[in-house]
Amino acid sequence: MKGCQAQLIGAMRYRMVATPAFFQRWFGQGIHRESLRKAPVIIYNDQNHIHGEALLTQYGLSQQSYPSYYIPSSTAFAEAVFTGLGYGLVPDYQIADRFQQNALLEILPECRTDVKLYWHHWKQQSPALQQLTQTILEQAEQHLNYPIPI
């Protein structure tokens, strides 16, 4: 668009996580192609390809190779993983506290994914929108991810 611009504001890190009980049940004998083909996955929606791309790249498994549930609500999606219904790629900002409480495990560190985020706005803005854009650009990186020491 002519009057629009997009500015990179940072990236959101996603980690493949599961509860300890889920991990024990489905991956107690190790994580490998066969265990991944049986364990249920929680995926945000059918347009979300980051999980499928990660398992295809790391394990050669297409999205039709394993059971999956689509939950198109970011909160309900995360809660499904948190309650042990499946494993999935969840943003750091939603899991930091649960890592500190040992309520979640990062099960496939090789599948960490950073998704770039952009702020789209008009080139010509009112003073209030200019201030909003400036605040978003300054604060985004600090609030998008919570560092998780692993």
Short mmCIF file of N, CA and C in Angstrom, two decimals:
data_model
loop_
_atom_site.label_atom_id
_atom_site.label_comp_id
_atom_site.label_asym_id
_atom_site.label_seq_id
_atom_site.Cartn_x
_atom_site.Cartn_y
_atom_site.Cartn_z
N MET A 1 0.84 -1.18 0.00
CA MET A 1 0.00 0.00 0.00
C MET A 1 0.88 1.24 0.00
N LYS A 2 0.44 2.25 -0.71
CA LYS A 2 1.24 3.47 -0.84
C LYS A 2 1.42 4.18 0.49
N GLY A 3 0.32 4.42 1.20
CA GLY A 3 0.40 5.21 2.41
C GLY A 3 0.69 4.42 3.66
N CYS A 4 0.95 3.13 3.50
CA CYS A 4 1.17 2.26 4.65
C CYS A 4 2.64 1.86 4.74
N GLN A 5 3.08 1.58 5.93
CA GLN A 5 4.40 1.00 6.10
C GLN A 5 4.38 -0.03 7.22
N ALA A 6 5.31 -0.92 7.13
CA ALA A 6 5.42 -1.97 8.16
C ALA A 6 6.81 -1.87 8.77
N GLN A 7 6.86 -1.89 10.08
CA GLN A 7 8.14 -1.84 10.78
C GLN A 7 8.29 -3.10 11.62
N LEU A 8 9.44 -3.72 11.50
CA LEU A 8 9.74 -4.89 12.32
C LEU A 8 9.82 -4.46 13.77
N ILE A 9 9.05 -5.10 14.62
CA ILE A 9 9.06 -4.73 16.04
C ILE A 9 9.71 -5.81 16.90
N GLY A 10 10.06 -6.91 16.32
CA GLY A 10 10.69 -7.98 17.08
C GLY A 10 10.22 -9.33 16.59
N ALA A 11 10.47 -10.30 17.41
CA ALA A 11 10.05 -11.66 17.08
C ALA A 11 9.47 -12.30 18.33
N MET A 12 8.54 -13.18 18.11
CA MET A 12 7.97 -13.94 19.19
C MET A 12 8.53 -15.36 19.10
N ARG A 13 9.14 -15.83 20.17
CA ARG A 13 9.71 -17.18 20.21
C ARG A 13 8.65 -18.18 20.63
N TYR A 14 8.57 -19.26 19.87
CA TYR A 14 7.68 -20.37 20.17
C TYR A 14 8.53 -21.58 20.55
N ARG A 15 8.06 -22.32 21.56
CA ARG A 15 8.74 -23.54 21.99
C ARG A 15 7.75 -24.70 21.97
N MET A 16 8.26 -25.86 21.59
CA MET A 16 7.44 -27.08 21.60
C MET A 16 7.41 -27.58 23.05
N VAL A 17 6.22 -27.56 23.64
CA VAL A 17 6.12 -27.87 25.06
C VAL A 17 5.02 -28.90 25.32
N ALA A 18 5.13 -29.52 26.49
CA ALA A 18 4.13 -30.47 26.98
C ALA A 18 4.23 -30.51 28.50
N THR A 19 3.18 -31.00 29.11
CA THR A 19 3.22 -31.19 30.56
C THR A 19 4.10 -32.41 30.85
N PRO A 20 4.66 -32.49 32.06
CA PRO A 20 5.44 -33.68 32.41
C PRO A 20 4.64 -34.98 32.29
N ALA A 21 3.36 -34.95 32.68
CA ALA A 21 2.53 -36.17 32.59
C ALA A 21 2.31 -36.57 31.13
N PHE A 22 2.06 -35.60 30.27
CA PHE A 22 1.89 -35.88 28.85
C PHE A 22 3.18 -36.47 28.29
N PHE A 23 4.30 -35.85 28.63
CA PHE A 23 5.59 -36.33 28.16
C PHE A 23 5.80 -37.79 28.57
N GLN A 24 5.55 -38.10 29.82
CA GLN A 24 5.75 -39.46 30.30
C GLN A 24 4.86 -40.45 29.57
N ARG A 25 3.61 -40.06 29.36
CA ARG A 25 2.66 -40.97 28.70
C ARG A 25 3.03 -41.23 27.25
N TRP A 26 3.35 -40.19 26.50
CA TRP A 26 3.54 -40.32 25.06
C TRP A 26 5.00 -40.45 24.63
N PHE A 27 5.91 -39.92 25.44
CA PHE A 27 7.33 -39.92 25.05
C PHE A 27 8.21 -40.56 26.11
N GLY A 28 7.62 -41.37 26.98
CA GLY A 28 8.38 -42.02 28.04
C GLY A 28 9.50 -42.91 27.53
N GLN A 29 9.35 -43.44 26.32
CA GLN A 29 10.38 -44.29 25.71
C GLN A 29 11.24 -43.49 24.73
N GLY A 30 11.10 -42.17 24.75
CA GLY A 30 11.91 -41.31 23.90
C GLY A 30 11.08 -40.64 22.81
N ILE A 31 11.62 -39.56 22.31
CA ILE A 31 10.98 -38.84 21.21
C ILE A 31 11.65 -39.28 19.91
N HIS A 32 10.84 -39.87 19.05
CA HIS A 32 11.32 -40.34 17.76
C HIS A 32 10.14 -40.32 16.80
N ARG A 33 10.39 -40.66 15.55
CA ARG A 33 9.32 -40.58 14.53
C ARG A 33 8.06 -41.32 14.95
N GLU A 34 8.19 -42.53 15.47
CA GLU A 34 7.01 -43.33 15.81
C GLU A 34 6.23 -42.72 16.97
N SER A 35 6.93 -42.23 17.99
CA SER A 35 6.19 -41.62 19.11
C SER A 35 5.53 -40.32 18.66
N LEU A 36 6.17 -39.58 17.78
CA LEU A 36 5.58 -38.34 17.25
C LEU A 36 4.37 -38.63 16.36
N ARG A 37 4.35 -39.77 15.71
CA ARG A 37 3.22 -40.14 14.85
C ARG A 37 1.98 -40.50 15.67
N LYS A 38 2.15 -40.81 16.95
CA LYS A 38 1.03 -41.23 17.79
C LYS A 38 0.54 -40.14 18.75
N ALA A 39 1.42 -39.28 19.18
CA ALA A 39 1.07 -38.28 20.19
C ALA A 39 0.20 -37.16 19.61
N PRO A 40 -0.88 -36.79 20.29
CA PRO A 40 -1.74 -35.71 19.79
C PRO A 40 -1.08 -34.34 19.90
N VAL A 41 -1.30 -33.55 18.88
CA VAL A 41 -0.73 -32.21 18.77
C VAL A 41 -1.86 -31.19 18.85
N ILE A 42 -1.61 -30.09 19.52
CA ILE A 42 -2.55 -28.97 19.54
C ILE A 42 -2.00 -27.92 18.57
N ILE A 43 -2.84 -27.53 17.61
CA ILE A 43 -2.46 -26.55 16.59
C ILE A 43 -3.51 -25.45 16.61
N TYR A 44 -3.08 -24.22 16.45
CA TYR A 44 -3.99 -23.07 16.54
C TYR A 44 -5.11 -23.16 15.51
N ASN A 45 -4.76 -23.26 14.23
CA ASN A 45 -5.78 -23.44 13.19
C ASN A 45 -5.13 -24.01 11.94
N ASP A 46 -5.91 -24.27 10.91
CA ASP A 46 -5.37 -24.91 9.72
C ASP A 46 -4.49 -23.97 8.88
N GLN A 47 -4.44 -22.70 9.24
CA GLN A 47 -3.55 -21.76 8.56
C GLN A 47 -2.20 -21.65 9.27
N ASN A 48 -2.09 -22.24 10.44
CA ASN A 48 -0.86 -22.20 11.23
C ASN A 48 0.04 -23.35 10.79
N HIS A 49 1.11 -23.02 10.12
CA HIS A 49 1.99 -24.04 9.56
C HIS A 49 3.31 -24.20 10.31
N ILE A 50 3.54 -23.44 11.37
CA ILE A 50 4.86 -23.51 11.99
C ILE A 50 5.11 -24.86 12.65
N HIS A 51 4.09 -25.45 13.24
CA HIS A 51 4.27 -26.77 13.84
C HIS A 51 4.59 -27.81 12.76
N GLY A 52 3.80 -27.81 11.71
CA GLY A 52 4.01 -28.76 10.62
C GLY A 52 5.37 -28.61 9.96
N GLU A 53 5.79 -27.37 9.77
CA GLU A 53 7.11 -27.14 9.16
C GLU A 53 8.23 -27.62 10.07
N ALA A 54 8.08 -27.41 11.37
CA ALA A 54 9.11 -27.85 12.32
C ALA A 54 9.26 -29.37 12.32
N LEU A 55 8.14 -30.10 12.37
CA LEU A 55 8.23 -31.57 12.38
C LEU A 55 8.64 -32.13 11.02
N LEU A 56 8.27 -31.46 9.96
CA LEU A 56 8.70 -31.89 8.63
C LEU A 56 10.21 -31.71 8.49
N THR A 57 10.72 -30.57 8.91
CA THR A 57 12.15 -30.30 8.82
C THR A 57 12.97 -31.22 9.71
N GLN A 58 12.54 -31.40 10.95
CA GLN A 58 13.33 -32.15 11.93
C GLN A 58 13.14 -33.67 11.85
N TYR A 59 11.93 -34.10 11.47
CA TYR A 59 11.63 -35.54 11.53
C TYR A 59 11.05 -36.11 10.24
N GLY A 60 10.87 -35.28 9.23
CA GLY A 60 10.33 -35.75 7.97
C GLY A 60 8.87 -36.17 8.04
N LEU A 61 8.13 -35.63 9.01
CA LEU A 61 6.72 -35.99 9.19
C LEU A 61 5.81 -34.91 8.62
N SER A 62 4.93 -35.30 7.72
CA SER A 62 3.95 -34.35 7.20
C SER A 62 2.83 -34.20 8.21
N GLN A 63 2.04 -33.15 8.09
CA GLN A 63 0.99 -32.88 9.05
C GLN A 63 -0.10 -33.95 9.05
N GLN A 64 -0.19 -34.74 8.00
CA GLN A 64 -1.16 -35.82 7.96
C GLN A 64 -0.64 -37.07 8.68
N SER A 65 0.59 -37.02 9.19
CA SER A 65 1.22 -38.18 9.81
C SER A 65 0.92 -38.34 11.29
N TYR A 66 0.28 -37.36 11.91
CA TYR A 66 0.07 -37.43 13.36
C TYR A 66 -1.29 -36.82 13.70
N PRO A 67 -1.88 -37.24 14.82
CA PRO A 67 -3.19 -36.70 15.21
C PRO A 67 -3.05 -35.26 15.69
N SER A 68 -3.99 -34.43 15.28
CA SER A 68 -3.93 -33.03 15.70
C SER A 68 -5.33 -32.50 15.98
N TYR A 69 -5.36 -31.51 16.86
CA TYR A 69 -6.59 -30.82 17.22
C TYR A 69 -6.39 -29.34 16.94
N TYR A 70 -7.35 -28.72 16.27
CA TYR A 70 -7.30 -27.29 16.00
C TYR A 70 -8.12 -26.56 17.06
N ILE A 71 -7.50 -25.58 17.69
CA ILE A 71 -8.18 -24.77 18.70
C ILE A 71 -7.88 -23.31 18.38
N PRO A 72 -8.76 -22.65 17.61
CA PRO A 72 -8.49 -21.30 17.12
C PRO A 72 -8.74 -20.18 18.12
N SER A 73 -8.22 -20.32 19.30
CA SER A 73 -8.25 -19.28 20.33
C SER A 73 -6.90 -19.37 21.02
N SER A 74 -6.16 -18.28 21.06
CA SER A 74 -4.81 -18.36 21.63
C SER A 74 -4.84 -18.80 23.09
N THR A 75 -5.82 -18.33 23.84
CA THR A 75 -5.92 -18.72 25.25
C THR A 75 -6.34 -20.18 25.39
N ALA A 76 -7.38 -20.59 24.68
CA ALA A 76 -7.85 -21.98 24.77
C ALA A 76 -6.81 -22.94 24.22
N PHE A 77 -6.11 -22.53 23.16
CA PHE A 77 -5.03 -23.34 22.60
C PHE A 77 -3.97 -23.62 23.66
N ALA A 78 -3.50 -22.56 24.31
CA ALA A 78 -2.47 -22.72 25.35
C ALA A 78 -3.00 -23.56 26.51
N GLU A 79 -4.23 -23.33 26.91
CA GLU A 79 -4.82 -24.10 28.02
C GLU A 79 -4.90 -25.59 27.67
N ALA A 80 -5.18 -25.91 26.42
CA ALA A 80 -5.23 -27.32 26.01
C ALA A 80 -3.86 -27.97 26.20
N VAL A 81 -2.81 -27.25 25.87
CA VAL A 81 -1.45 -27.78 26.09
C VAL A 81 -1.18 -27.86 27.59
N PHE A 82 -1.55 -26.81 28.34
CA PHE A 82 -1.29 -26.76 29.78
C PHE A 82 -2.02 -27.86 30.56
N THR A 83 -3.16 -28.30 30.05
CA THR A 83 -3.91 -29.35 30.75
C THR A 83 -3.54 -30.75 30.27
N GLY A 84 -2.62 -30.83 29.31
CA GLY A 84 -2.12 -32.13 28.88
C GLY A 84 -2.92 -32.81 27.79
N LEU A 85 -3.75 -32.07 27.06
CA LEU A 85 -4.50 -32.68 25.97
C LEU A 85 -3.62 -32.98 24.76
N GLY A 86 -2.49 -32.32 24.67
CA GLY A 86 -1.56 -32.52 23.57
C GLY A 86 -0.32 -31.68 23.81
N TYR A 87 0.58 -31.73 22.86
CA TYR A 87 1.76 -30.87 22.93
C TYR A 87 1.66 -29.87 21.80
N GLY A 88 2.44 -28.79 21.89
CA GLY A 88 2.36 -27.79 20.84
C GLY A 88 3.39 -26.69 20.97
N LEU A 89 3.45 -25.87 19.94
CA LEU A 89 4.32 -24.69 19.91
C LEU A 89 3.57 -23.53 20.54
N VAL A 90 4.08 -23.05 21.68
CA VAL A 90 3.42 -21.99 22.42
C VAL A 90 4.42 -20.84 22.60
N PRO A 91 3.97 -19.59 22.46
CA PRO A 91 4.88 -18.46 22.63
C PRO A 91 5.43 -18.37 24.05
N ASP A 92 6.68 -17.93 24.15
CA ASP A 92 7.33 -17.78 25.45
C ASP A 92 6.50 -16.97 26.43
N TYR A 93 5.88 -15.89 25.97
CA TYR A 93 5.16 -15.04 26.91
C TYR A 93 4.00 -15.77 27.59
N GLN A 94 3.51 -16.86 26.99
CA GLN A 94 2.41 -17.62 27.61
C GLN A 94 2.91 -18.75 28.50
N ILE A 95 4.19 -19.07 28.45
CA ILE A 95 4.67 -20.24 29.19
C ILE A 95 5.72 -19.95 30.25
N ALA A 96 6.22 -18.72 30.33
CA ALA A 96 7.33 -18.41 31.23
C ALA A 96 7.04 -18.84 32.67
N ASP A 97 5.88 -18.47 33.20
CA ASP A 97 5.55 -18.82 34.59
C ASP A 97 5.47 -20.33 34.78
N ARG A 98 4.94 -21.03 33.81
CA ARG A 98 4.79 -22.48 33.93
C ARG A 98 6.14 -23.20 33.88
N PHE A 99 7.10 -22.62 33.17
CA PHE A 99 8.45 -23.18 33.19
C PHE A 99 9.06 -23.03 34.57
N GLN A 100 8.90 -21.86 35.16
CA GLN A 100 9.45 -21.63 36.50
C GLN A 100 8.84 -22.56 37.53
N GLN A 101 7.59 -22.97 37.32
CA GLN A 101 6.90 -23.87 38.24
C GLN A 101 7.11 -25.34 37.87
N ASN A 102 7.90 -25.61 36.84
CA ASN A 102 8.13 -26.97 36.33
C ASN A 102 6.84 -27.65 35.90
N ALA A 103 5.87 -26.85 35.43
CA ALA A 103 4.60 -27.40 34.96
C ALA A 103 4.65 -27.75 33.48
N LEU A 104 5.71 -27.30 32.79
CA LEU A 104 5.90 -27.58 31.37
C LEU A 104 7.34 -27.97 31.10
N LEU A 105 7.49 -28.77 30.06
CA LEU A 105 8.83 -29.16 29.58
C LEU A 105 8.96 -28.72 28.13
N GLU A 106 10.14 -28.25 27.78
CA GLU A 106 10.41 -28.02 26.36
C GLU A 106 10.86 -29.37 25.81
N ILE A 107 10.05 -29.95 24.94
CA ILE A 107 10.30 -31.33 24.53
C ILE A 107 11.14 -31.45 23.26
N LEU A 108 11.13 -30.44 22.43
CA LEU A 108 11.91 -30.48 21.19
C LEU A 108 12.61 -29.13 20.99
N PRO A 109 13.71 -28.90 21.69
CA PRO A 109 14.40 -27.60 21.57
C PRO A 109 14.82 -27.28 20.14
N GLU A 110 15.05 -28.31 19.35
CA GLU A 110 15.45 -28.09 17.96
C GLU A 110 14.31 -27.50 17.12
N CYS A 111 13.11 -27.50 17.66
CA CYS A 111 11.96 -26.96 16.92
C CYS A 111 11.59 -25.54 17.35
N ARG A 112 12.42 -24.90 18.18
CA ARG A 112 12.15 -23.50 18.54
C ARG A 112 12.01 -22.69 17.27
N THR A 113 11.04 -21.80 17.30
CA THR A 113 10.74 -21.00 16.11
C THR A 113 10.54 -19.55 16.52
N ASP A 114 11.21 -18.66 15.83
CA ASP A 114 11.01 -17.22 16.03
C ASP A 114 10.17 -16.68 14.88
N VAL A 115 9.06 -16.05 15.21
CA VAL A 115 8.16 -15.48 14.20
C VAL A 115 8.29 -13.95 14.27
N LYS A 116 8.71 -13.37 13.16
CA LYS A 116 8.87 -11.91 13.10
C LYS A 116 7.50 -11.24 13.16
N LEU A 117 7.45 -10.15 13.90
CA LEU A 117 6.21 -9.38 14.04
C LEU A 117 6.44 -7.96 13.51
N TYR A 118 5.44 -7.46 12.84
CA TYR A 118 5.53 -6.13 12.24
C TYR A 118 4.37 -5.27 12.72
N TRP A 119 4.64 -3.98 12.87
CA TRP A 119 3.61 -3.00 13.17
C TRP A 119 3.31 -2.27 11.87
N HIS A 120 2.07 -2.39 11.42
CA HIS A 120 1.63 -1.75 10.19
C HIS A 120 0.91 -0.46 10.56
N HIS A 121 1.30 0.61 9.88
CA HIS A 121 0.67 1.89 10.17
C HIS A 121 0.76 2.81 8.96
N TRP A 122 -0.04 3.87 9.01
CA TRP A 122 0.00 4.85 7.94
C TRP A 122 1.28 5.67 8.06
N LYS A 123 1.81 6.08 6.91
CA LYS A 123 3.00 6.95 6.93
C LYS A 123 2.64 8.31 7.52
N GLN A 124 1.49 8.83 7.17
CA GLN A 124 1.00 10.10 7.73
C GLN A 124 0.06 9.75 8.87
N GLN A 125 0.42 10.18 10.08
CA GLN A 125 -0.40 9.86 11.24
C GLN A 125 -0.71 11.11 12.04
N SER A 126 -1.80 11.05 12.76
CA SER A 126 -2.12 12.13 13.71
C SER A 126 -1.09 12.07 14.84
N PRO A 127 -0.94 13.14 15.61
CA PRO A 127 0.00 13.11 16.74
C PRO A 127 -0.27 11.95 17.71
N ALA A 128 -1.54 11.67 17.97
CA ALA A 128 -1.86 10.57 18.90
C ALA A 128 -1.40 9.23 18.34
N LEU A 129 -1.61 8.99 17.05
CA LEU A 129 -1.17 7.74 16.44
C LEU A 129 0.35 7.68 16.32
N GLN A 130 0.99 8.82 16.11
CA GLN A 130 2.46 8.84 16.10
C GLN A 130 2.99 8.41 17.47
N GLN A 131 2.38 8.91 18.54
CA GLN A 131 2.79 8.54 19.90
C GLN A 131 2.54 7.05 20.15
N LEU A 132 1.39 6.55 19.69
CA LEU A 132 1.10 5.12 19.84
C LEU A 132 2.13 4.28 19.10
N THR A 133 2.44 4.64 17.88
CA THR A 133 3.44 3.90 17.10
C THR A 133 4.78 3.93 17.81
N GLN A 134 5.20 5.08 18.28
CA GLN A 134 6.48 5.21 18.97
C GLN A 134 6.52 4.33 20.22
N THR A 135 5.44 4.34 20.98
CA THR A 135 5.38 3.53 22.21
C THR A 135 5.45 2.05 21.88
N ILE A 136 4.71 1.63 20.87
CA ILE A 136 4.72 0.22 20.46
C ILE A 136 6.12 -0.19 20.03
N LEU A 137 6.76 0.62 19.23
CA LEU A 137 8.11 0.28 18.76
C LEU A 137 9.11 0.20 19.90
N GLU A 138 8.97 1.08 20.89
CA GLU A 138 9.90 1.08 22.03
C GLU A 138 9.66 -0.09 22.98
N GLN A 139 8.41 -0.47 23.17
CA GLN A 139 8.06 -1.45 24.19
C GLN A 139 7.90 -2.89 23.68
N ALA A 140 7.77 -3.06 22.39
CA ALA A 140 7.42 -4.38 21.84
C ALA A 140 8.39 -5.48 22.24
N GLU A 141 9.65 -5.28 22.04
CA GLU A 141 10.61 -6.35 22.31
C GLU A 141 10.61 -6.75 23.78
N GLN A 142 10.50 -5.77 24.65
CA GLN A 142 10.49 -6.05 26.10
C GLN A 142 9.28 -6.88 26.51
N HIS A 143 8.14 -6.65 25.88
CA HIS A 143 6.91 -7.30 26.32
C HIS A 143 6.48 -8.49 25.48
N LEU A 144 7.13 -8.71 24.35
CA LEU A 144 6.73 -9.85 23.52
C LEU A 144 7.24 -11.16 24.07
N ASN A 145 8.42 -11.17 24.59
CA ASN A 145 9.01 -12.41 25.08
C ASN A 145 9.54 -12.22 26.49
N TYR A 146 9.37 -13.24 27.27
CA TYR A 146 9.97 -13.28 28.59
C TYR A 146 11.10 -14.28 28.50
N PRO A 147 12.32 -13.86 28.81
CA PRO A 147 13.43 -14.81 28.72
C PRO A 147 13.20 -16.01 29.63
N ILE A 148 13.36 -17.19 29.07
CA ILE A 148 13.21 -18.41 29.84
C ILE A 148 14.57 -19.08 29.92
N PRO A 149 15.15 -19.13 31.10
CA PRO A 149 16.45 -19.79 31.23
C PRO A 149 16.30 -21.30 31.13
N ILE A 150 16.87 -21.88 30.10
CA ILE A 150 16.83 -23.34 29.94
C ILE A 150 18.24 -23.81 29.65
#
